[in-house]
PDB file of C-alpha atoms in Angstrom:
ATOM      1  CA  MET E   8    -112.623  19.751  19.375  1.00  0.00           C
ATOM      2  CA  SER E   9    -110.082  16.919  19.199  1.00  0.00           C
ATOM      3  CA  SER E  10    -106.599  17.662  20.474  1.00  0.00           C
ATOM      4  CA  GLU E  11    -104.966  15.089  18.147  1.00  0.00           C
ATOM      5  CA  PRO E  12    -102.665  16.402  15.420  1.00  0.00           C
ATOM      6  CA  GLN E  13    -104.191  16.678  11.981  1.00  0.00           C
ATOM      7  CA  SER E  14    -102.955  14.421   9.200  1.00  0.00           C
ATOM      8  CA  SER E  15    -103.105  15.152   5.489  1.00  0.00           C
ATOM      9  CA  SER E  16    -104.509  11.722   4.543  1.00  0.00           C
ATOM     10  CA  ILE E  17    -106.061   8.756   6.334  1.00  0.00           C
ATOM     11  CA  PRO E  18    -106.219   5.376   4.542  1.00  0.00           C
ATOM     12  CA  VAL E  19    -109.666   3.834   4.389  1.00  0.00           C
ATOM     13  CA  GLY E  20    -110.290   1.214   7.074  1.00  0.00           C
ATOM     14  CA  VAL E  21    -107.307   2.288   9.179  1.00  0.00           C
ATOM     15  CA  SER E  22    -107.972   3.783  12.605  1.00  0.00           C
ATOM     16  CA  ARG E  23    -106.631   7.204  13.555  1.00  0.00           C
ATOM     17  CA  VAL E  24    -104.646   5.517  16.246  1.00  0.00           C
ATOM     18  CA  GLU E  25    -102.340   4.258  13.477  1.00  0.00           C
ATOM     19  CA  GLU E  26    -101.158   7.829  12.990  1.00  0.00           C
ATOM     20  CA  LEU E  27     -99.452   7.612  16.351  1.00  0.00           C
ATOM     21  CA  PHE E  28     -97.281   4.670  15.356  1.00  0.00           C
ATOM     22  CA  VAL E  29     -93.907   4.751  13.622  1.00  0.00           C
ATOM     23  CA  ASN E  30     -91.811   1.841  12.446  1.00  0.00           C
ATOM     24  CA  VAL E  31     -88.395   2.217  14.022  1.00  0.00           C
ATOM     25  CA  ASP E  32     -85.725  -0.483  14.263  1.00  0.00           C
ATOM     26  CA  ASP E  33     -83.973  -0.374  17.614  1.00  0.00           C
ATOM     27  CA  ASN E  34     -81.210  -2.938  17.283  1.00  0.00           C
ATOM     28  CA  LEU E  35     -78.412  -0.634  18.455  1.00  0.00           C
ATOM     29  CA  ASN E  36     -76.737  -1.457  21.697  1.00  0.00           C
ATOM     30  CA  GLU E  37     -75.851   1.108  24.333  1.00  0.00           C
ATOM     31  CA  GLU E  38     -72.256   1.606  23.051  1.00  0.00           C
ATOM     32  CA  ASP E  39     -73.424   2.353  19.496  1.00  0.00           C
ATOM     33  CA  GLU E  40     -76.050   4.774  20.760  1.00  0.00           C
ATOM     34  CA  CYS E  41     -73.491   6.918  22.534  1.00  0.00           C
ATOM     35  CA  ASN E  42     -71.494   7.386  19.281  1.00  0.00           C
ATOM     36  CA  VAL E  43     -74.416   8.808  17.359  1.00  0.00           C
ATOM     37  CA  GLU E  44     -75.125  12.529  17.481  1.00  0.00           C
ATOM     38  CA  ALA E  45     -78.578  13.645  18.605  1.00  0.00           C
ATOM     39  CA  SER E  46     -78.903  16.255  15.880  1.00  0.00           C
ATOM     40  CA  GLU E  47     -79.654  13.903  12.994  1.00  0.00           C
ATOM     41  CA  PRO E  48     -82.728  14.455  10.820  1.00  0.00           C
ATOM     42  CA  LEU E  49     -86.142  13.282  11.941  1.00  0.00           C
ATOM     43  CA  LEU E  50     -88.030  10.281  10.659  1.00  0.00           C
ATOM     44  CA  ASP E  51     -89.703  10.336   7.301  1.00  0.00           C
ATOM     45  CA  THR E  52     -93.420  10.672   8.040  1.00  0.00           C
ATOM     46  CA  THR E  53     -94.528   9.317   4.659  1.00  0.00           C
ATOM     47  CA  THR E  54     -95.268   5.820   5.954  1.00  0.00           C
ATOM     48  CA  LYS E  55     -96.985   3.595   3.426  1.00  0.00           C
ATOM     49  CA  GLU E  56    -100.198   1.852   4.292  1.00  0.00           C
ATOM     50  CA  ALA E  57     -98.663  -1.560   3.581  1.00  0.00           C
ATOM     51  CA  GLU E  58     -95.994  -1.014   6.266  1.00  0.00           C
ATOM     52  CA  VAL E  59     -98.606  -0.713   9.026  1.00  0.00           C
ATOM     53  CA  GLU E  60     -99.455  -4.317   9.781  1.00  0.00           C
ATOM     54  CA  ASN E  61    -100.652  -4.075  13.399  1.00  0.00           C
ATOM     55  CA  PRO E  62    -102.113  -0.803  14.775  1.00  0.00           C
ATOM     56  CA  PHE E  63    -101.052  -1.842  18.300  1.00  0.00           C
ATOM     57  CA  GLN E  64     -97.431  -2.463  17.308  1.00  0.00           C
ATOM     58  CA  VAL E  65     -95.319   0.687  17.443  1.00  0.00           C
ATOM     59  CA  PHE E  66     -92.065  -0.877  16.318  1.00  0.00           C
ATOM     60  CA  LYS E  67     -91.686  -3.806  13.954  1.00  0.00           C
ATOM     61  CA  LYS E  68     -88.785  -5.152  16.012  1.00  0.00           C
ATOM     62  CA  PRO E  69     -88.467  -5.082  19.815  1.00  0.00           C
ATOM     63  CA  ARG E  70     -86.790  -2.103  21.397  1.00  0.00           C
ATOM     64  CA  ARG E  71     -83.844  -3.400  23.393  1.00  0.00           C
ATOM     65  CA  SER E  72     -82.808  -0.174  25.066  1.00  0.00           C
ATOM     66  CA  LYS E  73     -84.220   0.251  28.581  1.00  0.00           C
ATOM     67  CA  VAL E  74     -84.538   3.985  28.033  1.00  0.00           C
ATOM     68  CA  TRP E  75     -87.843   3.405  26.191  1.00  0.00           C
ATOM     69  CA  ASP E  76     -89.430   2.335  29.497  1.00  0.00           C
ATOM     70  CA  ASP E  77     -89.398   5.984  30.608  1.00  0.00           C
ATOM     71  CA  PHE E  78     -91.192   7.332  27.521  1.00  0.00           C
ATOM     72  CA  LEU E  79     -94.691   7.103  26.091  1.00  0.00           C
ATOM     73  CA  GLU E  80     -95.479   5.750  22.643  1.00  0.00           C
ATOM     74  CA  PRO E  81     -94.455   7.939  19.672  1.00  0.00           C
ATOM     75  CA  GLU E  82     -96.956  10.527  18.472  1.00  0.00           C
ATOM     76  CA  LEU E  83     -97.102  12.873  15.505  1.00  0.00           C
ATOM     77  CA  ILE E  84     -96.544  16.497  16.580  1.00  0.00           C
ATOM     78  CA  ASN E  85     -96.331  19.165  13.871  1.00  0.00           C
ATOM     79  CA  LYS E  86     -95.628  16.460  11.272  1.00  0.00           C
ATOM     80  CA  GLN E  87     -92.709  15.143  13.318  1.00  0.00           C
ATOM     81  CA  TRP E  88     -92.540  11.901  15.315  1.00  0.00           C
ATOM     82  CA  LYS E  89     -91.824  12.525  18.976  1.00  0.00           C
ATOM     83  CA  VAL E  90     -92.002  10.743  22.310  1.00  0.00           C
ATOM     84  CA  ARG E  91     -92.993  12.298  25.618  1.00  0.00           C
ATOM     85  CA  CYS E  92     -91.238  11.750  28.923  1.00  0.00           C
ATOM     86  CA  LYS E  93     -93.481   9.896  31.396  1.00  0.00           C
ATOM     87  CA  TYR E  94     -92.438  12.207  34.213  1.00  0.00           C
ATOM     88  CA  CYS E  95     -92.176  15.760  32.828  1.00  0.00           C
ATOM     89  CA  ASN E  96     -94.206  15.240  29.597  1.00  0.00           C
ATOM     90  CA  GLN E  97     -91.517  16.947  27.509  1.00  0.00           C
ATOM     91  CA  PRO E  98     -91.591  15.865  23.836  1.00  0.00           C
ATOM     92  CA  LEU E  99     -88.333  14.623  22.311  1.00  0.00           C
ATOM     93  CA  SER E 100     -87.641  13.761  18.698  1.00  0.00           C
ATOM     94  CA  VAL E 101     -87.447  10.206  17.380  1.00  0.00           C
ATOM     95  CA  LEU E 102     -84.338  10.143  15.220  1.00  0.00           C
ATOM     96  CA  LYS E 103     -84.116   8.410  11.878  1.00  0.00           C
ATOM     97  CA  SER E 104     -80.790   6.921  12.989  1.00  0.00           C
ATOM     98  CA  LYS E 105     -82.631   5.106  15.812  1.00  0.00           C
ATOM     99  CA  SER E 106     -80.307   6.701  18.354  1.00  0.00           C
ATOM    100  CA  THR E 107     -81.547   6.996  21.937  1.00  0.00           C
ATOM    101  CA  SER E 108     -78.560   8.815  23.434  1.00  0.00           C
ATOM    102  CA  HIS E 109     -80.472  12.119  23.655  1.00  0.00           C
ATOM    103  CA  LEU E 110     -83.334  10.311  25.403  1.00  0.00           C
ATOM    104  CA  LYS E 111     -80.912   8.818  27.921  1.00  0.00           C
ATOM    105  CA  ARG E 112     -79.384  12.231  28.626  1.00  0.00           C
ATOM    106  CA  HIS E 113     -82.831  13.661  29.292  1.00  0.00           C
ATOM    107  CA  ILE E 114     -83.833  10.837  31.675  1.00  0.00           C
ATOM    108  CA  ASP E 115     -80.552  11.043  33.596  1.00  0.00           C
ATOM    109  CA  GLY E 116     -81.190  14.728  34.272  1.00  0.00           C
ATOM    110  CA  CYS E 117     -84.977  14.682  34.642  1.00  0.00           C
ATOM    111  CA  ILE E 118     -85.747  16.257  38.012  1.00  0.00           C
ATOM    112  CA  LYS E 119     -89.306  14.927  38.146  1.00  0.00           C
ATOM    113  CA  LYS E 120     -88.080  11.355  37.686  1.00  0.00           C
ATOM    114  CA  LEU E 121     -85.607  11.764  40.538  1.00  0.00           C
ATOM    115  CA  ARG E 122     -88.424  13.058  42.739  1.00  0.00           C
ATOM    116  CA  PHE E 123     -90.639  10.150  41.701  1.00  0.00           C
ATOM    117  CA  LEU E 124     -87.994   7.536  42.551  1.00  0.00           C
ATOM    118  CA  LYS E 125     -87.307   9.195  45.891  1.00  0.00           C
ATOM    119  CA  GLN E 126     -91.001   9.189  46.705  1.00  0.00           C
ATOM    120  CA  GLN E 127     -91.372   5.516  45.753  1.00  0.00           C
ATOM    121  CA  GLN E 128     -88.514   4.532  48.043  1.00  0.00           C
ATOM    122  CA  ALA E 129     -90.148   6.411  50.917  1.00  0.00           C
ATOM    123  CA  LEU E 130     -93.592   4.795  50.532  1.00  0.00           C
ATOM    124  CA  ASN E 131     -94.601   2.100  52.983  1.00  0.00           C
ATOM    125  CA  PHE E 132     -96.457  -0.664  51.169  1.00  0.00           C
ATOM    126  CA  LEU E 133     -97.100  -2.735  54.301  1.00  0.00           C
ATOM    127  CA  PRO E 134    -100.627  -2.585  55.771  1.00  0.00           C
ATOM    128  CA  SER E 135    -100.987  -0.737  59.062  1.00  0.00           C
ATOM    129  CA  GLU E 136    -102.519  -3.784  60.704  1.00  0.00           C
ATOM    130  CA  SER E 137    -102.864  -7.426  59.817  1.00  0.00           C
ATOM    131  CA  SER E 138    -105.237 -10.186  60.771  1.00  0.00           C
ATOM    132  CA  THR E 139    -103.021 -11.170  63.686  1.00  0.00           C
ATOM    133  CA  GLY E 140    -103.091  -7.767  65.326  1.00  0.00           C
ATOM    134  CA  THR E 141     -99.519  -6.843  64.378  1.00  0.00           C
ATOM    135  CA  ASP E 142     -98.035  -4.580  61.705  1.00  0.00           C
ATOM    136  CA  GLN E 143     -95.837  -7.320  60.232  1.00  0.00           C
ATOM    137  CA  SER E 144     -97.999  -9.046  57.674  1.00  0.00           C
ATOM    138  CA  GLY E 145     -95.208 -10.172  55.364  1.00  0.00           C
ATOM    139  CA  PHE E 146     -96.619  -8.465  52.252  1.00  0.00           C
ATOM    140  CA  VAL E 147     -94.075  -6.537  50.181  1.00  0.00           C
ATOM    141  CA  SER E 148     -94.756  -4.547  47.048  1.00  0.00           C
ATOM    142  CA  ALA E 149     -93.876  -6.292  43.800  1.00  0.00           C
ATOM    143  CA  LEU E 150     -92.893  -2.928  42.281  1.00  0.00           C
ATOM    144  CA  HIS E 151     -89.248  -2.011  42.743  1.00  0.00           C
ATOM    145  CA  VAL E 152     -87.966   1.099  40.926  1.00  0.00           C
ATOM    146  CA  GLY E 153     -90.340   0.538  38.033  1.00  0.00           C
ATOM    147  CA  LYS E 154     -89.607  -3.201  37.678  1.00  0.00           C
ATOM    148  CA  VAL E 155     -91.944  -6.077  38.495  1.00  0.00           C
ATOM    149  CA  ASP E 156     -90.815  -8.826  40.857  1.00  0.00           C
ATOM    150  CA  MET E 157     -92.511 -11.933  39.486  1.00  0.00           C
ATOM    151  CA  LEU E 158     -91.830 -13.914  42.667  1.00  0.00           C
ATOM    152  CA  LYS E 159     -93.858 -11.397  44.662  1.00  0.00           C
ATOM    153  CA  MET E 160     -96.574 -11.452  42.000  1.00  0.00           C
ATOM    154  CA  ARG E 161     -96.756 -15.254  42.208  1.00  0.00           C
ATOM    155  CA  GLU E 162     -97.072 -15.009  45.974  1.00  0.00           C
ATOM    156  CA  ALA E 163     -99.868 -12.437  45.633  1.00  0.00           C
ATOM    157  CA  MET E 164    -101.697 -14.639  43.108  1.00  0.00           C
ATOM    158  CA  ALA E 165    -101.426 -17.621  45.434  1.00  0.00           C
ATOM    159  CA  TYR E 166    -103.029 -15.590  48.232  1.00  0.00           C
ATOM    160  CA  TRP E 167    -105.701 -14.339  45.824  1.00  0.00           C
ATOM    161  CA  ILE E 168    -106.588 -17.850  44.622  1.00  0.00           C
ATOM    162  CA  THR E 169    -106.624 -19.260  48.152  1.00  0.00           C
ATOM    163  CA  MET E 170    -108.700 -16.435  49.643  1.00  0.00           C
ATOM    164  CA  HIS E 171    -111.370 -16.385  46.921  1.00  0.00           C
ATOM    165  CA  GLU E 172    -111.318 -20.093  45.972  1.00  0.00           C
ATOM    166  CA  HIS E 173    -110.435 -19.516  42.329  1.00  0.00           C
ATOM    167  CA  PRO E 174    -109.386 -22.501  40.204  1.00  0.00           C
ATOM    168  CA  PHE E 175    -105.669 -22.848  39.511  1.00  0.00           C
ATOM    169  CA  SER E 176    -106.402 -22.739  35.776  1.00  0.00           C
ATOM    170  CA  ILE E 177    -107.419 -19.068  36.011  1.00  0.00           C
ATOM    171  CA  VAL E 178    -103.765 -18.009  35.630  1.00  0.00           C
ATOM    172  CA  GLU E 179    -103.640 -19.641  32.193  1.00  0.00           C
ATOM    173  CA  GLU E 180    -106.664 -17.794  30.825  1.00  0.00           C
ATOM    174  CA  GLU E 181    -105.884 -15.561  27.871  1.00  0.00           C
ATOM    175  CA  GLY E 182    -107.891 -12.627  29.187  1.00  0.00           C
ATOM    176  CA  PHE E 183    -106.167 -12.731  32.589  1.00  0.00           C
ATOM    177  CA  ASN E 184    -102.696 -12.656  31.031  1.00  0.00           C
ATOM    178  CA  LEU E 185    -103.750  -9.913  28.608  1.00  0.00           C
ATOM    179  CA  MET E 186    -104.929  -7.764  31.513  1.00  0.00           C
ATOM    180  CA  MET E 187    -101.712  -8.324  33.498  1.00  0.00           C
ATOM    181  CA  LYS E 188     -99.534  -7.660  30.450  1.00  0.00           C
ATOM    182  CA  ARG E 189    -101.319  -4.369  29.793  1.00  0.00           C
ATOM    183  CA  GLY E 190    -100.741  -3.208  33.343  1.00  0.00           C
ATOM    184  CA  MET E 191     -97.206  -4.631  33.636  1.00  0.00           C
ATOM    185  CA  PRO E 192     -95.276  -5.069  30.365  1.00  0.00           C
ATOM    186  CA  GLN E 193     -92.701  -7.190  32.211  1.00  0.00           C
ATOM    187  CA  TRP E 194     -95.361  -9.734  33.175  1.00  0.00           C
ATOM    188  CA  THR E 195     -94.625 -13.383  32.323  1.00  0.00           C
ATOM    189  CA  SER E 196     -97.315 -16.058  32.328  1.00  0.00           C
ATOM    190  CA  VAL E 197     -97.530 -18.673  35.105  1.00  0.00           C
ATOM    191  CA  SER E 198     -98.812 -22.230  34.704  1.00  0.00           C
ATOM    192  CA  ARG E 199    -101.466 -23.874  36.859  1.00  0.00           C
ATOM    193  CA  VAL E 200     -98.872 -26.353  38.160  1.00  0.00           C
ATOM    194  CA  THR E 201     -96.656 -23.524  39.407  1.00  0.00           C
ATOM    195  CA  ILE E 202     -99.475 -21.597  41.063  1.00  0.00           C
ATOM    196  CA  ARG E 203    -100.735 -24.802  42.714  1.00  0.00           C
ATOM    197  CA  SER E 204     -97.307 -25.332  44.271  1.00  0.00           C
ATOM    198  CA  ASP E 205     -97.201 -21.671  45.349  1.00  0.00           C
ATOM    199  CA  SER E 206    -100.643 -21.961  46.951  1.00  0.00           C
ATOM    200  CA  PHE E 207     -99.545 -24.898  49.088  1.00  0.00           C
ATOM    201  CA  LYS E 208     -96.463 -22.932  50.142  1.00  0.00           C
ATOM    202  CA  VAL E 209     -98.720 -20.057  51.172  1.00  0.00           C
ATOM    203  CA  TYR E 210    -100.894 -22.472  53.164  1.00  0.00           C
ATOM    204  CA  GLU E 211     -97.904 -23.917  55.036  1.00  0.00           C
ATOM    205  CA  PHE E 212     -96.518 -20.432  55.716  1.00  0.00           C
ATOM    206  CA  GLU E 213     -99.821 -19.152  57.096  1.00  0.00           C
ATOM    207  CA  LYS E 214    -100.205 -22.312  59.169  1.00  0.00           C
ATOM    208  CA  LEU E 215     -96.840 -21.706  60.826  1.00  0.00           C
ATOM    209  CA  LYS E 216     -97.823 -18.100  61.558  1.00  0.00           C
ATOM    210  CA  LEU E 217    -101.092 -19.176  63.142  1.00  0.00           C
ATOM    211  CA  LYS E 218     -99.326 -21.835  65.208  1.00  0.00           C
ATOM    212  CA  ALA E 219     -96.952 -19.227  66.589  1.00  0.00           C
ATOM    213  CA  LEU E 220     -99.871 -16.933  67.406  1.00  0.00           C
ATOM    214  CA  LEU E 221    -101.891 -19.650  69.165  1.00  0.00           C
ATOM    215  CA  LYS E 222     -98.949 -20.466  71.430  1.00  0.00           C
ATOM    216  CA  LYS E 223     -99.122 -16.914  72.818  1.00  0.00           C
ATOM    217  CA  VAL E 224    -102.838 -17.143  73.589  1.00  0.00           C
ATOM    218  CA  ASP E 225    -103.959 -18.161  77.090  1.00  0.00           C
ATOM    219  CA  ARG E 226    -107.467 -19.384  76.288  1.00  0.00           C
ATOM    220  CA  ILE E 227    -109.146 -20.620  73.121  1.00  0.00           C
ATOM    221  CA  ILE E 228    -112.833 -21.342  72.591  1.00  0.00           C
ATOM    222  CA  LEU E 229    -113.614 -24.122  70.132  1.00  0.00           C
ATOM    223  CA  THR E 230    -116.804 -24.607  68.131  1.00  0.00           C
ATOM    224  CA  THR E 231    -117.689 -27.433  65.772  1.00  0.00           C
ATOM    225  CA  ASP E 232    -120.179 -27.900  62.996  1.00  0.00           C
ATOM    226  CA  LEU E 233    -121.109 -31.225  61.368  1.00  0.00           C
ATOM    227  CA  TRP E 234    -123.073 -31.886  58.200  1.00  0.00           C
ATOM    228  CA  LYS E 235    -123.444 -34.326  55.369  1.00  0.00           C
ATOM    229  CA  SER E 236    -122.986 -33.420  51.731  1.00  0.00           C
ATOM    230  CA  LYS E 237    -125.986 -34.797  49.851  1.00  0.00           C
ATOM    231  CA  PRO E 238    -124.457 -34.931  46.363  1.00  0.00           C
ATOM    232  CA  GLN E 239    -121.254 -36.586  47.606  1.00  0.00           C
ATOM    233  CA  LYS E 240    -122.799 -38.329  50.636  1.00  0.00           C
ATOM    234  CA  ILE E 241    -119.732 -37.498  52.713  1.00  0.00           C
ATOM    235  CA  GLU E 242    -119.779 -36.355  56.356  1.00  0.00           C
ATOM    236  CA  TYR E 243    -117.724 -33.297  57.278  1.00  0.00           C
ATOM    237  CA  MET E 244    -116.694 -31.518  60.464  1.00  0.00           C
ATOM    238  CA  VAL E 245    -115.215 -28.039  60.786  1.00  0.00           C
ATOM    239  CA  LEU E 246    -113.297 -26.941  63.884  1.00  0.00           C
ATOM    240  CA  THR E 247    -113.151 -23.189  64.575  1.00  0.00           C
ATOM    241  CA  ALA E 248    -111.072 -21.357  67.187  1.00  0.00           C
ATOM    242  CA  HIS E 249    -112.135 -18.096  68.854  1.00  0.00           C
ATOM    243  CA  PHE E 250    -109.656 -16.080  70.919  1.00  0.00           C
ATOM    244  CA  LEU E 251    -108.276 -12.655  71.795  1.00  0.00           C
ATOM    245  CA  ASP E 252    -104.897 -11.704  70.320  1.00  0.00           C
ATOM    246  CA  LEU E 253    -102.132  -9.699  71.983  1.00  0.00           C
ATOM    247  CA  ASP E 254    -103.918  -6.429  71.169  1.00  0.00           C
ATOM    248  CA  TRP E 255    -107.205  -7.668  72.667  1.00  0.00           C
ATOM    249  CA  LYS E 256    -108.815  -7.979  69.265  1.00  0.00           C
ATOM    250  CA  PHE E 257    -111.283 -10.787  68.758  1.00  0.00           C
ATOM    251  CA  GLN E 258    -110.018 -13.355  66.249  1.00  0.00           C
ATOM    252  CA  LYS E 259    -111.771 -16.252  64.548  1.00  0.00           C
ATOM    253  CA  ARG E 260    -109.849 -18.960  62.675  1.00  0.00           C
ATOM    254  CA  VAL E 261    -110.896 -22.177  60.975  1.00  0.00           C
ATOM    255  CA  LEU E 262    -108.403 -24.744  62.221  1.00  0.00           C
ATOM    256  CA  ASN E 263    -109.541 -27.900  60.439  1.00  0.00           C
ATOM    257  CA  PHE E 264    -112.005 -29.017  57.807  1.00  0.00           C
ATOM    258  CA  VAL E 265    -112.015 -32.804  57.987  1.00  0.00           C
ATOM    259  CA  HIS E 266    -113.949 -35.866  56.904  1.00  0.00           C
ATOM    260  CA  LEU E 267    -115.662 -37.558  59.866  1.00  0.00           C
ATOM    261  CA  PRO E 268    -117.049 -40.936  58.807  1.00  0.00           C
ATOM    262  CA  PRO E 269    -120.063 -42.494  60.568  1.00  0.00           C
ATOM    263  CA  PRO E 270    -120.995 -43.290  63.208  1.00  0.00           C
ATOM    264  CA  ARG E 271    -120.545 -39.714  64.390  1.00  0.00           C
ATOM    265  CA  LYS E 272    -120.998 -40.326  68.085  1.00  0.00           C
ATOM    266  CA  GLY E 273    -119.626 -38.200  70.896  1.00  0.00           C
ATOM    267  CA  ALA E 274    -116.524 -40.370  71.333  1.00  0.00           C
ATOM    268  CA  ASN E 275    -115.721 -40.169  67.609  1.00  0.00           C
ATOM    269  CA  ILE E 276    -116.127 -36.399  67.587  1.00  0.00           C
ATOM    270  CA  ALA E 277    -113.932 -36.025  70.697  1.00  0.00           C
ATOM    271  CA  ASP E 278    -111.172 -38.179  69.198  1.00  0.00           C
ATOM    272  CA  CYS E 279    -111.237 -36.147  65.971  1.00  0.00           C
ATOM    273  CA  ILE E 280    -111.062 -32.838  67.884  1.00  0.00           C
ATOM    274  CA  LEU E 281    -108.121 -34.074  69.980  1.00  0.00           C
ATOM    275  CA  LYS E 282    -106.303 -35.159  66.835  1.00  0.00           C
ATOM    276  CA  CYS E 283    -106.776 -31.674  65.320  1.00  0.00           C
ATOM    277  CA  LEU E 284    -105.566 -29.968  68.517  1.00  0.00           C
ATOM    278  CA  LYS E 285    -102.407 -32.097  68.562  1.00  0.00           C
ATOM    279  CA  GLU E 286    -101.770 -31.091  64.968  1.00  0.00           C
ATOM    280  CA  TRP E 287    -101.865 -27.423  66.046  1.00  0.00           C
ATOM    281  CA  GLU E 288     -99.912 -28.193  69.270  1.00  0.00           C
ATOM    282  CA  ILE E 289    -102.608 -26.663  71.505  1.00  0.00           C
ATOM    283  CA  GLU E 290    -103.963 -29.837  73.084  1.00  0.00           C
ATOM    284  CA  ASP E 291    -102.941 -28.588  76.566  1.00  0.00           C
TER     285      ASP E 291
END
């Protein structure tokens, strides 16, 4: 049996999800909201079919008050429009006057929200161990007291694109931005030019970290691999370092991926390897 409230009439072609939406104008600022009493009559539930233009749009105009971030979308309960607190699930009335002062009073005194914020501040978002054998990986959560830090999200996307070799244009795809907006309403789109710049910053940052780590290592084993790309007809060489970190954990890092033109004799390979080692400051 469905737990949704029953409605007296459902327009043809309109989904039942439209019953959960109410058109409320929320243009009042915080000072006006405090001057309005919370005991005003409830919204008129006789919404005409013509007023419902988009079933996914709860309010015709954007809600400017931040208090709405702590409540779920309006729903029809006993023929009255109400919103539920995200923390304690208590239903509160949506006033016809568009006032949110009673909602703000509830959030300020909601014990479960205070517990939630305290728990979030106590969580440790850093991984217990990183690839370098230390507990300082540099990753910080992009979620701060319910708000999204877009700079941290851009950094995470740059790592994601670099690690999995995604094209920079993936951040401009409509489906990607739709997914991120659903999960984080405060999400703002990022262009491929911006994420390309961020990816190079991530590369330089990780390179500096690896340089600092290699300086603390006593011995490094180097391996090389050479091949020729048939479609492009270009010769490549990859230089890989193998070593033990400070915690005696075996590490493997690709230092360079370079073009080595013919003839690829021993002297040419040695000169290329020495050039790569000088770049990493480990030639000694």
